[in-house]
mmCIF file of C-alpha atoms in Angstrom:
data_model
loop_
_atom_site.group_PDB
_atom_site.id
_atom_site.type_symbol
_atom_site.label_atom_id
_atom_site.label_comp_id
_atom_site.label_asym_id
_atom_site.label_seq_id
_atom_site.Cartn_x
_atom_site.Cartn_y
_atom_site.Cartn_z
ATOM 1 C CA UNK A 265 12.119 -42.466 -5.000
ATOM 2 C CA UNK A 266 10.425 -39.536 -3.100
ATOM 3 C CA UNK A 267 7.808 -36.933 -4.220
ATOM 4 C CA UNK A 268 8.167 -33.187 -5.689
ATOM 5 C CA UNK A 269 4.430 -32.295 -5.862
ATOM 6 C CA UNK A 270 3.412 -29.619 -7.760
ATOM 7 C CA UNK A 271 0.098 -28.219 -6.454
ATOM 8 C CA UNK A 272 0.768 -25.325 -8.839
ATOM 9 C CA UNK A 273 -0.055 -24.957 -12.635
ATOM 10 C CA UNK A 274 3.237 -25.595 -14.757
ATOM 11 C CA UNK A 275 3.588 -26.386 -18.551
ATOM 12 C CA UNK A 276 4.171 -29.677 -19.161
ATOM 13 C CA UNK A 277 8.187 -28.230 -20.619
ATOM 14 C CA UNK A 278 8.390 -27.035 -17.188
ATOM 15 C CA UNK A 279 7.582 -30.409 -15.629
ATOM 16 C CA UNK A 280 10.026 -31.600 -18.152
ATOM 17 C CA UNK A 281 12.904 -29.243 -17.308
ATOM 18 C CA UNK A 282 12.406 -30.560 -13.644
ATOM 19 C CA UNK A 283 12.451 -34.096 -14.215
ATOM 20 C CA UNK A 284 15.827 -33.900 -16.301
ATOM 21 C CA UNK A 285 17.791 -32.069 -14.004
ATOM 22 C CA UNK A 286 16.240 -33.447 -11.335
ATOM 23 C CA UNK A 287 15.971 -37.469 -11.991
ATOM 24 C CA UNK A 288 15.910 -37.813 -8.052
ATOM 25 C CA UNK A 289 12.950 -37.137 -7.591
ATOM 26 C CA UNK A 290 9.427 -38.313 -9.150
ATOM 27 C CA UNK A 291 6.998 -34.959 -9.872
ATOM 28 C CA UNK A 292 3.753 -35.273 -9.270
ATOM 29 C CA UNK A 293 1.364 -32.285 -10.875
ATOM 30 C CA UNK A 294 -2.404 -32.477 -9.862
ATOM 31 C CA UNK A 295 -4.889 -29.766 -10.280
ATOM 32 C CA UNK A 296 -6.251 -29.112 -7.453
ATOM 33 C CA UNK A 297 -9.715 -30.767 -7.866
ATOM 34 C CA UNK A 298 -7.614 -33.961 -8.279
ATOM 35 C CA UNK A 299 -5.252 -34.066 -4.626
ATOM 36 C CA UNK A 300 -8.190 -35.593 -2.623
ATOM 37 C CA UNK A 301 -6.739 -38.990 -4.610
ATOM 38 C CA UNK A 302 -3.570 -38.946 -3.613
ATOM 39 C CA UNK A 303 -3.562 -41.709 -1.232
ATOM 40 C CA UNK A 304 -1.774 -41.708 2.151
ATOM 41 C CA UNK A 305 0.998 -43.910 0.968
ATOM 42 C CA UNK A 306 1.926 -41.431 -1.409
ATOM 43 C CA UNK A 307 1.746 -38.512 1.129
ATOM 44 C CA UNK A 308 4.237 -40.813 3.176
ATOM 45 C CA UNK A 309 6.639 -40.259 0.669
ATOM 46 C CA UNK A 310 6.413 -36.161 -0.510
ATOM 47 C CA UNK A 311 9.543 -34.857 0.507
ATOM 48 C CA UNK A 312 8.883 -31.783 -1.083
ATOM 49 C CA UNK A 313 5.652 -29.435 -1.911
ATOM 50 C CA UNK A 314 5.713 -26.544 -4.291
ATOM 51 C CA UNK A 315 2.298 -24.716 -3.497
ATOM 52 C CA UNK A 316 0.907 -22.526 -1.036
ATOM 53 C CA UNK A 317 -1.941 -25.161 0.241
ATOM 54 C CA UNK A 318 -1.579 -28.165 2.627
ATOM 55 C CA UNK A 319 -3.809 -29.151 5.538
ATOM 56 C CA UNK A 320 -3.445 -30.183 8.615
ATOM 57 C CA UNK A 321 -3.899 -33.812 7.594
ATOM 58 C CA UNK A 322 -2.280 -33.755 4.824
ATOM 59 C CA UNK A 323 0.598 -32.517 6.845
ATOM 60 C CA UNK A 324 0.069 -35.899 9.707
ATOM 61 C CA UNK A 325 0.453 -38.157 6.334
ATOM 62 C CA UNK A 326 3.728 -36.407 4.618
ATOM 63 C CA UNK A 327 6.118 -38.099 7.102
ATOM 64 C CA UNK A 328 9.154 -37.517 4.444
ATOM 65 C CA UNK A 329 8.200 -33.756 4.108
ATOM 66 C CA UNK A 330 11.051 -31.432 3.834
ATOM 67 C CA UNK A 331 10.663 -28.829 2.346
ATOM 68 C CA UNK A 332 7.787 -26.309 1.019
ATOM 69 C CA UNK A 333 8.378 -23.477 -1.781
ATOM 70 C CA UNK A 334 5.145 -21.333 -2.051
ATOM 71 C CA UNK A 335 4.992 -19.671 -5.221
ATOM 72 C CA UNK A 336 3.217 -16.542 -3.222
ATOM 73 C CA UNK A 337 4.206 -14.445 -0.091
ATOM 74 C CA UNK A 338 0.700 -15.696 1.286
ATOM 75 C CA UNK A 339 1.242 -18.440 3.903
ATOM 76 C CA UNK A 340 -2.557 -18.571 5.224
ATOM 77 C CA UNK A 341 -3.576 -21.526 3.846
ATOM 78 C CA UNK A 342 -0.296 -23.368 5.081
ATOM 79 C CA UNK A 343 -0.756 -24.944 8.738
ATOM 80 C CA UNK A 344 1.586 -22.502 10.084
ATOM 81 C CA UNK A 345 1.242 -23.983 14.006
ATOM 82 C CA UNK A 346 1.491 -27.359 12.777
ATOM 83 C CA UNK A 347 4.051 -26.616 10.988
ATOM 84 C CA UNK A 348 6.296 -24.642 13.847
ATOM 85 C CA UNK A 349 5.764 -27.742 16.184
ATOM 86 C CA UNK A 350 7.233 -30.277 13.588
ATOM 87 C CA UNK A 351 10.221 -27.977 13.179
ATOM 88 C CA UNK A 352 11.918 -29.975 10.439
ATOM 89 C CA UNK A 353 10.431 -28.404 7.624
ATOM 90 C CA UNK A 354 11.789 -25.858 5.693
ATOM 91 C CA UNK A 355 9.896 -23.349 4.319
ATOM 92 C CA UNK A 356 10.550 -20.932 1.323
ATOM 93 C CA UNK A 357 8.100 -18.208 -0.769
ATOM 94 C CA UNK A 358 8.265 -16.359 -3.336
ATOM 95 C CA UNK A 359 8.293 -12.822 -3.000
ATOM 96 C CA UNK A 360 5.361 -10.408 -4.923
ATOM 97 C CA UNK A 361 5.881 -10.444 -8.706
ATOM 98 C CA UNK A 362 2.600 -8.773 -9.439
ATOM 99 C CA UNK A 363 4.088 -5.738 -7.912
ATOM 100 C CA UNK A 364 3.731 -3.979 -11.546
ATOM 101 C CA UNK A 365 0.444 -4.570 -11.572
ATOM 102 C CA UNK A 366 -0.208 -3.559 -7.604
ATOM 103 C CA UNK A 367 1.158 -0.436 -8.318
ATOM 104 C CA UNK A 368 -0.723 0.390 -11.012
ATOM 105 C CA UNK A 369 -4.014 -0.568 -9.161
ATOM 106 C CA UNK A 370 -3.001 1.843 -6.373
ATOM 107 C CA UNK A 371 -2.260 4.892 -8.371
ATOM 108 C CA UNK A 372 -5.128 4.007 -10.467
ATOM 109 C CA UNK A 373 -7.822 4.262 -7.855
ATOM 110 C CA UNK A 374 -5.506 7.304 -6.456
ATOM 111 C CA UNK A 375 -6.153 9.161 -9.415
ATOM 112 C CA UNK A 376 -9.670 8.713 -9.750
ATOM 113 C CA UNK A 377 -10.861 10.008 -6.337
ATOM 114 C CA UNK A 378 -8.651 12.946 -7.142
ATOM 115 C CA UNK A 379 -10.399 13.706 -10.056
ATOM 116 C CA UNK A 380 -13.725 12.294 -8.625
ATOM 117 C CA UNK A 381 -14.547 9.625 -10.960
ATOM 118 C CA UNK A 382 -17.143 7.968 -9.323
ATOM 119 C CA UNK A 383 -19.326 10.899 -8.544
ATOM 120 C CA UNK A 384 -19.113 11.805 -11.828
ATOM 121 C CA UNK A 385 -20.262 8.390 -12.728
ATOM 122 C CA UNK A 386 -23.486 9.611 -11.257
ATOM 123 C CA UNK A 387 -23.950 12.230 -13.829
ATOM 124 C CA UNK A 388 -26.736 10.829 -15.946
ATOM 125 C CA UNK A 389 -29.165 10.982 -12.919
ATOM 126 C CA UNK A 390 -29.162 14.694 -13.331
ATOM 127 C CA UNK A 391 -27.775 16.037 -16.100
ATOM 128 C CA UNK A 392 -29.459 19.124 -16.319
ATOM 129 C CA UNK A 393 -27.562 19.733 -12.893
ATOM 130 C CA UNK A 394 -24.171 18.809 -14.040
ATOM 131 C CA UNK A 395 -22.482 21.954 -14.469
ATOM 132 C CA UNK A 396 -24.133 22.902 -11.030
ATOM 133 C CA UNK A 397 -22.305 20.402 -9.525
ATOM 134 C CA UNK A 398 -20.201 20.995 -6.343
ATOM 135 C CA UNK A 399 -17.432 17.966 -7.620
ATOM 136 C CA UNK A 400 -15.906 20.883 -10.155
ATOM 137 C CA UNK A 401 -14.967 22.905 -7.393
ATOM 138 C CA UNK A 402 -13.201 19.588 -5.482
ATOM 139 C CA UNK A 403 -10.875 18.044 -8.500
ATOM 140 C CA UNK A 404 -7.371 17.289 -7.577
ATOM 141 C CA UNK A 405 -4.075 17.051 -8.779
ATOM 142 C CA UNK A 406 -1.199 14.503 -7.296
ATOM 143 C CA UNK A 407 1.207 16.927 -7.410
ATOM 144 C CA UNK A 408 2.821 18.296 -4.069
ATOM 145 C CA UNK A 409 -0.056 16.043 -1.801
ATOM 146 C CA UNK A 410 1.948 13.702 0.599
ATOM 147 C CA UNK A 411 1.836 9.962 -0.079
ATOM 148 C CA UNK A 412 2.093 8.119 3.263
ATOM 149 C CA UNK A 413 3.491 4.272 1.893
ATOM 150 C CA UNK A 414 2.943 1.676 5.149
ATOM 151 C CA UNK A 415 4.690 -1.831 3.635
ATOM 152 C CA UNK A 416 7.985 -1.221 1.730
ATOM 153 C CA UNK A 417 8.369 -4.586 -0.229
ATOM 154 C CA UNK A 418 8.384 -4.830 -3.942
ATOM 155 C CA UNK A 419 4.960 -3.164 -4.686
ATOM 156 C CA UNK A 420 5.497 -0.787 -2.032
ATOM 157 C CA UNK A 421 8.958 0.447 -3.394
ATOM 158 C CA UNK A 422 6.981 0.495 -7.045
ATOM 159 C CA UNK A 423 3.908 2.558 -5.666
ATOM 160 C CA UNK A 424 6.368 5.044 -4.173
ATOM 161 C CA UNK A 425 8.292 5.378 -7.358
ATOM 162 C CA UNK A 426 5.188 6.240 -9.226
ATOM 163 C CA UNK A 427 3.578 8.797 -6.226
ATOM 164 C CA UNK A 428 7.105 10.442 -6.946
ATOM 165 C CA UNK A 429 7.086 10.469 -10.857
ATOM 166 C CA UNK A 430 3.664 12.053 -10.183
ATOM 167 C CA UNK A 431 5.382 14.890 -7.906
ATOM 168 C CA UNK A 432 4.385 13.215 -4.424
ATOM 169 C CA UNK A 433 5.641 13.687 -0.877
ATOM 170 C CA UNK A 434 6.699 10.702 -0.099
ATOM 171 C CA UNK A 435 6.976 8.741 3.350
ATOM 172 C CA UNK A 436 7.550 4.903 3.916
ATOM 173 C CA UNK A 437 6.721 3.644 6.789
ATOM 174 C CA UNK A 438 8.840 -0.205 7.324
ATOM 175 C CA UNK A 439 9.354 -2.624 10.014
ATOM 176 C CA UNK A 440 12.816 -0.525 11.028
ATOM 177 C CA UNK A 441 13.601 2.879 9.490
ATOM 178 C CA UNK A 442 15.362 2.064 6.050
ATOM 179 C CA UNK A 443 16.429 3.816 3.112
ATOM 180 C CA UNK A 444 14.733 3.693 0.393
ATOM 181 C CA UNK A 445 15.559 6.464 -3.015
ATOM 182 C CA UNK A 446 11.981 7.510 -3.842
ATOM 183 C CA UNK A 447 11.035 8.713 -0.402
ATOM 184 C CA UNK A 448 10.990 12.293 1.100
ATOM 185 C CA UNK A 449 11.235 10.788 4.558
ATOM 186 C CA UNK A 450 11.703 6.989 5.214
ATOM 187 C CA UNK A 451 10.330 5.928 9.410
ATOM 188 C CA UNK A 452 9.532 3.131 11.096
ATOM 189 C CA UNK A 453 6.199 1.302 12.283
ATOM 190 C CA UNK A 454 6.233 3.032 15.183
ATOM 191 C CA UNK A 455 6.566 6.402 14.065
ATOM 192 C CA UNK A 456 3.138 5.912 11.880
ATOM 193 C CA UNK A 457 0.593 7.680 14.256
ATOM 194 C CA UNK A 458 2.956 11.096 13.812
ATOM 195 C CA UNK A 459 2.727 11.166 9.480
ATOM 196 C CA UNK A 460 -1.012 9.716 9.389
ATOM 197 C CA UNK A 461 -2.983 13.057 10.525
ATOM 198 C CA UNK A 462 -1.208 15.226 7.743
ATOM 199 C CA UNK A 463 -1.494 12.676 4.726
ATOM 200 C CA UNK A 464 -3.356 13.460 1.573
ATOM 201 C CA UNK A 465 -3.045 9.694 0.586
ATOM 202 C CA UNK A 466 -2.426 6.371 2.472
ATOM 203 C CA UNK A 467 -1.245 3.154 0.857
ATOM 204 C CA UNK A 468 -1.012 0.380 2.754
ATOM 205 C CA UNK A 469 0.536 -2.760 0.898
ATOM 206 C CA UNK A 470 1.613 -5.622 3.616
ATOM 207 C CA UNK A 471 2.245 -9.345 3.388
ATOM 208 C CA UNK A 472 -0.802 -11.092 3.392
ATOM 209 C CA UNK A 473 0.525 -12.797 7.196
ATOM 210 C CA UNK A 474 -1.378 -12.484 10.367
ATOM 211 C CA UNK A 475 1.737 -10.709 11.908
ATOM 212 C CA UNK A 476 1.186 -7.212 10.006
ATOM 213 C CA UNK A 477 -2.557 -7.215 11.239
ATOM 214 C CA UNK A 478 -2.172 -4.863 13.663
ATOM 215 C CA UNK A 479 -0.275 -2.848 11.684
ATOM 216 C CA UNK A 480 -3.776 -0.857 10.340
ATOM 217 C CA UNK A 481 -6.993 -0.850 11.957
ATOM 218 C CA UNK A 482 -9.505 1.549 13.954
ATOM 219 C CA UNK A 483 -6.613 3.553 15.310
ATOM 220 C CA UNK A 484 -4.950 4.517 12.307
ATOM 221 C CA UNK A 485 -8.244 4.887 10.484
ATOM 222 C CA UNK A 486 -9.366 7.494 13.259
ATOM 223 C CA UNK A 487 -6.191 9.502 12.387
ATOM 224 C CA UNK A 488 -6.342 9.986 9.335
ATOM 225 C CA UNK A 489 -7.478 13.781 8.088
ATOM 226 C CA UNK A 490 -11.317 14.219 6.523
ATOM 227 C CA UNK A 491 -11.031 14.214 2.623
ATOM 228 C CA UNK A 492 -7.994 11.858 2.217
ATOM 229 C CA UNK A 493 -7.684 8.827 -0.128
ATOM 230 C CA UNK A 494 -6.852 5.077 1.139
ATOM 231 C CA UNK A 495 -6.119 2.315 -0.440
ATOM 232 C CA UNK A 496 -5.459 -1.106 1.133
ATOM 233 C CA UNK A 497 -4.163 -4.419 0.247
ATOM 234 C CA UNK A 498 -3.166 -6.627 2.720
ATOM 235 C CA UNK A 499 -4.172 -8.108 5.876
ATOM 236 C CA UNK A 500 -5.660 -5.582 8.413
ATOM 237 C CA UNK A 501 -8.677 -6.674 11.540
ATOM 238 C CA UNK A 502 -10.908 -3.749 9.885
ATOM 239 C CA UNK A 503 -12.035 -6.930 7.184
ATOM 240 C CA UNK A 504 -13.334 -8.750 10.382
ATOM 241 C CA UNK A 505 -14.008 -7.791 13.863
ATOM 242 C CA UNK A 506 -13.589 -4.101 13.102
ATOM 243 C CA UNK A 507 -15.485 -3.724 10.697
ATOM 244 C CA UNK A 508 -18.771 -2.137 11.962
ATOM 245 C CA UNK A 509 -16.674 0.605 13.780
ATOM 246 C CA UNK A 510 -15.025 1.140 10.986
ATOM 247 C CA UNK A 511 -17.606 1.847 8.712
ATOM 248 C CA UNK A 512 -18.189 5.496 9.847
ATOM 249 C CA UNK A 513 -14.556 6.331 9.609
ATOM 250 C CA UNK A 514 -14.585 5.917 5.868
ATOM 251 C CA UNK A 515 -17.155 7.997 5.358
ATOM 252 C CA UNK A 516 -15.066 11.354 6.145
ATOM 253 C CA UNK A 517 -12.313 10.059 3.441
ATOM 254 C CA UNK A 518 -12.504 11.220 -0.197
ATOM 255 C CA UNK A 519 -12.606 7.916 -1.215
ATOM 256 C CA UNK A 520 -11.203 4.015 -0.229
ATOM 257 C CA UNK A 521 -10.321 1.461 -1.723
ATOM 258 C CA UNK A 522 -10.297 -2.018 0.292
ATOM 259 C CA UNK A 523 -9.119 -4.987 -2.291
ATOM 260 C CA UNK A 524 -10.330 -7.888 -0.112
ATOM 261 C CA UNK A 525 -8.351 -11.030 -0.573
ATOM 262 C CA UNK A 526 -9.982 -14.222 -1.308
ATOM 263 C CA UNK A 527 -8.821 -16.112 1.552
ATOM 264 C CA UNK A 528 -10.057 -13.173 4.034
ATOM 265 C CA UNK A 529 -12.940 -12.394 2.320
ATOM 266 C CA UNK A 530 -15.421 -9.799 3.721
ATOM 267 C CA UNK A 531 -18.763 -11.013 4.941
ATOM 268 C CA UNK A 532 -21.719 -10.183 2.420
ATOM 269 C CA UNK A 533 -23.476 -8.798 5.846
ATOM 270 C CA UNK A 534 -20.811 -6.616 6.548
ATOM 271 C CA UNK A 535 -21.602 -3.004 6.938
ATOM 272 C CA UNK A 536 -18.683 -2.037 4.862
ATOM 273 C CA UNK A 537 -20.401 -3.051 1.298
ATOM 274 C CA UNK A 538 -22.705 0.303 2.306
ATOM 275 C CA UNK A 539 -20.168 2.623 2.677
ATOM 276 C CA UNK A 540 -21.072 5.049 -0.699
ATOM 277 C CA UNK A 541 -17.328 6.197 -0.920
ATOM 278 C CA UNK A 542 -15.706 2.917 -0.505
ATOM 279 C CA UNK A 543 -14.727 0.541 -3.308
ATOM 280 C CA UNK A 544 -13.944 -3.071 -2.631
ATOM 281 C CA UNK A 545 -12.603 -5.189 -5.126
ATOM 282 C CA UNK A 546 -12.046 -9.205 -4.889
ATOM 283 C CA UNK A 547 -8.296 -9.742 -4.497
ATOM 284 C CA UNK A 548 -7.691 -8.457 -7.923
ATOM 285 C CA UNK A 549 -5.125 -5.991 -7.600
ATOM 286 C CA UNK A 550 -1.866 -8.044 -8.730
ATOM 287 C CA UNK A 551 -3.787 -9.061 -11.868
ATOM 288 C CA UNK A 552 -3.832 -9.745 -14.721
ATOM 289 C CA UNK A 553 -1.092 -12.166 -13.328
ATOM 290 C CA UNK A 554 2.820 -11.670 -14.216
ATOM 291 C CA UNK A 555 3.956 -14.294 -16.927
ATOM 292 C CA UNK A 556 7.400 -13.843 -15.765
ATOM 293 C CA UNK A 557 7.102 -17.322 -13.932
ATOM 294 C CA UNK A 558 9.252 -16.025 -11.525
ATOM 295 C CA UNK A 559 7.794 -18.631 -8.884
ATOM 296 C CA UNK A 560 8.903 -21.500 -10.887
ATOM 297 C CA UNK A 561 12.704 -19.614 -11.181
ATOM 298 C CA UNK A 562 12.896 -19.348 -7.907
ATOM 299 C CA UNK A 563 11.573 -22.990 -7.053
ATOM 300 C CA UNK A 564 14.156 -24.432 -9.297
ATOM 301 C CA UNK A 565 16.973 -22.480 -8.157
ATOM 302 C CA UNK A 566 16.419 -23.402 -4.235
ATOM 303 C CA UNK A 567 15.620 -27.105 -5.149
ATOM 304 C CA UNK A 568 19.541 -26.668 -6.745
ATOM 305 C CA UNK A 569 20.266 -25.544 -3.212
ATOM 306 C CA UNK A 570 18.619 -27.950 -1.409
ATOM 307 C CA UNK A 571 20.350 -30.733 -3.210
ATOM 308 C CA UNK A 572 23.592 -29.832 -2.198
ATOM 309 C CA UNK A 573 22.804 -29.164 1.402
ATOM 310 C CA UNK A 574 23.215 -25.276 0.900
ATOM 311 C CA UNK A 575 19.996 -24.308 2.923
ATOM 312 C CA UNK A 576 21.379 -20.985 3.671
ATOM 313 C CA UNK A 577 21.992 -20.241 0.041
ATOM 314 C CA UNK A 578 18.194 -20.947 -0.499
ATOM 315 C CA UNK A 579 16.335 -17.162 -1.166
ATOM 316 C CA UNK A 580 12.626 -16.239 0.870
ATOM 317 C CA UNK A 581 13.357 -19.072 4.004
ATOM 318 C CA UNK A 582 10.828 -18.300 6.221
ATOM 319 C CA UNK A 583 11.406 -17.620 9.850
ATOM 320 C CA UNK A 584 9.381 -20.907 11.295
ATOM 321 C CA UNK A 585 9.676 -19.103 14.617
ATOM 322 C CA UNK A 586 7.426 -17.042 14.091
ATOM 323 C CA UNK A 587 5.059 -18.699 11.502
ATOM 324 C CA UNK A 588 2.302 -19.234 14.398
ATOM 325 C CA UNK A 589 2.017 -15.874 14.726
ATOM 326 C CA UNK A 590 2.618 -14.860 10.766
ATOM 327 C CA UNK A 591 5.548 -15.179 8.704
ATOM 328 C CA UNK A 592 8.133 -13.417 7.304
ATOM 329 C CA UNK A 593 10.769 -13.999 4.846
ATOM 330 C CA UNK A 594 14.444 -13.453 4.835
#
């Protein structure tokens, strides 16, 4: 009998609800502290791997591996070369289902650069000063600024919705020019460089693969018009390499907020941390997490799929093609 391990939290009636319909295979659920013991005879025989972690050697000893299902659109921590050269593995994700949550992060720090928040936060160092104060004169309202939205998946399509509701120009910027209802204007990637000098706010909400890096960095930083908000959540070179020339760039911007994520974190040295208008958060903006188990749904459904040989039926298959490079799901 082959292996379904479960590198991901489930309840033990969600283990249960596995191994009934599923009698085919045995399901192995380890916290993560615990995977170091699984011994190389029983990597030989995991077929399948529902989590979003797996190194390089563990990847040599699952001979029988099949299939992955990571319960995130993050791939980073899968050995996405290794993993293109063996070919024979199929891999699925699920899609964002903290979008809700994303969203609400985005418009959150949105709304309190416009109405300046954190420099009134500063008000108890002077307070005999405060009505003095030059912020009065620089409060803003959402309504009628333009909303530049670069990454149209689920928390992209949410953040637009709500810069609309909140009487927002709209523009999405996508892989290919698509339509999507709560946009003004819908362009590609490539037309980005035209919208960025005229945009009161920038959100930029991307899959967290290596692919979309380029996708925001110095360039589009440079562009973008003194006193505007950012906020962005994905992967982007500025977190690394970039980061020292892109410290003075922030300063001319209102505000930004950079929500780091944990697997990309940014380097205690880095000269971003000392950037006065610039907020960085620890990969918290999809939280607190959706109890929608929508991961689990989705796992269960494809492992129907995969049973009966219907691979093309199975939702998220990622394009191994391209996995070296990044991924990206169908």
């Amino acid at each position: 009998m082959n292996i379904a391990l479960l590198r991901v939290p489930l309840t033990l009636g969600e283990i249960d609800q596995l191994a009934h319909e599923f009698p085919q295979f045995l399901f192995l659920s380890y916290p993560e502290a615990q995977l170091k013991k699984i011994s190389p005879e029983h990597w030989a025989k995991v077929e399948i791997l529902f989590g979003d972690r797996l190194t390089s050697e563990e990847l040599s000893q699952a001979e029988a591996l099949k299939w992955i299902h990571s319960p995130t659109s993050h791939l980073s921590r899968l050995p996405l070369e290794e993993l293109e050269v063996k070919e024979n593995v199929l891999v699925t994700c699920t899609l964002e289902e903290n979008a809700p949550q994303i969203a609400e992060f985005v418009m959150g720090a949105f709304l309190a650069f416009a109405k300046q928040f954190f420099r009134w936060s500063q008000a108890s160092d002077f307070p005999a000063l405060i009505w003095d104060a030059k912020w009065r004169q620089k409060m803003e309202t959402l309504q009628n600024k333009t909303l530049v939205q670069i990454g149209m998946e689920k928390p992209g399509l949410l953040i637009a919705k709500k810069g609309l509701e909140s009487g927002m120009k709209v523009i999405s910027i996508d892989l290919e020019k698509t339509f999507h209802p709560f946009c003004k204007k819908n362009l590609s990637i490539k037309e980005l460089h035209s919208v960025l000098p005229s945009a009161d706010y920038v959100s930029v909400t991307l899959p967290m693969t290596r692919e979309y890096n380029h996708w925001f960095g110095l360039k589009e930083l440079e562009l973008m018009k003194e006193d505007a908000v950012l906020s962005l959540i994905g992967p982007t070179r500025i977190l690394g390499d970039q980061s020292k020339d892109a410290a003075p760039l922030f300063e001319k911007l209102r505000g930004a907020v950079i929500d780091a994520p944990f697997f990309t974190p940014l380097s205690p040295s880095s000269p971003l941390w000392k950037v006065p208008n610039l907020l960085i958060t620890p990969g918290v903006s999809g939280r607190p997490k959706s109890e929608e188990r929508e991961a689990f749904k989705l796992f269960r459904s494809n492992l129907r799929d995969y049973l009966h040989g219907n691979f093309i039926d199975m939702k998220h298959i990622v394009d191994t093609q391209v996995t070296f490079e990044g991924s990206q799901a169908l």
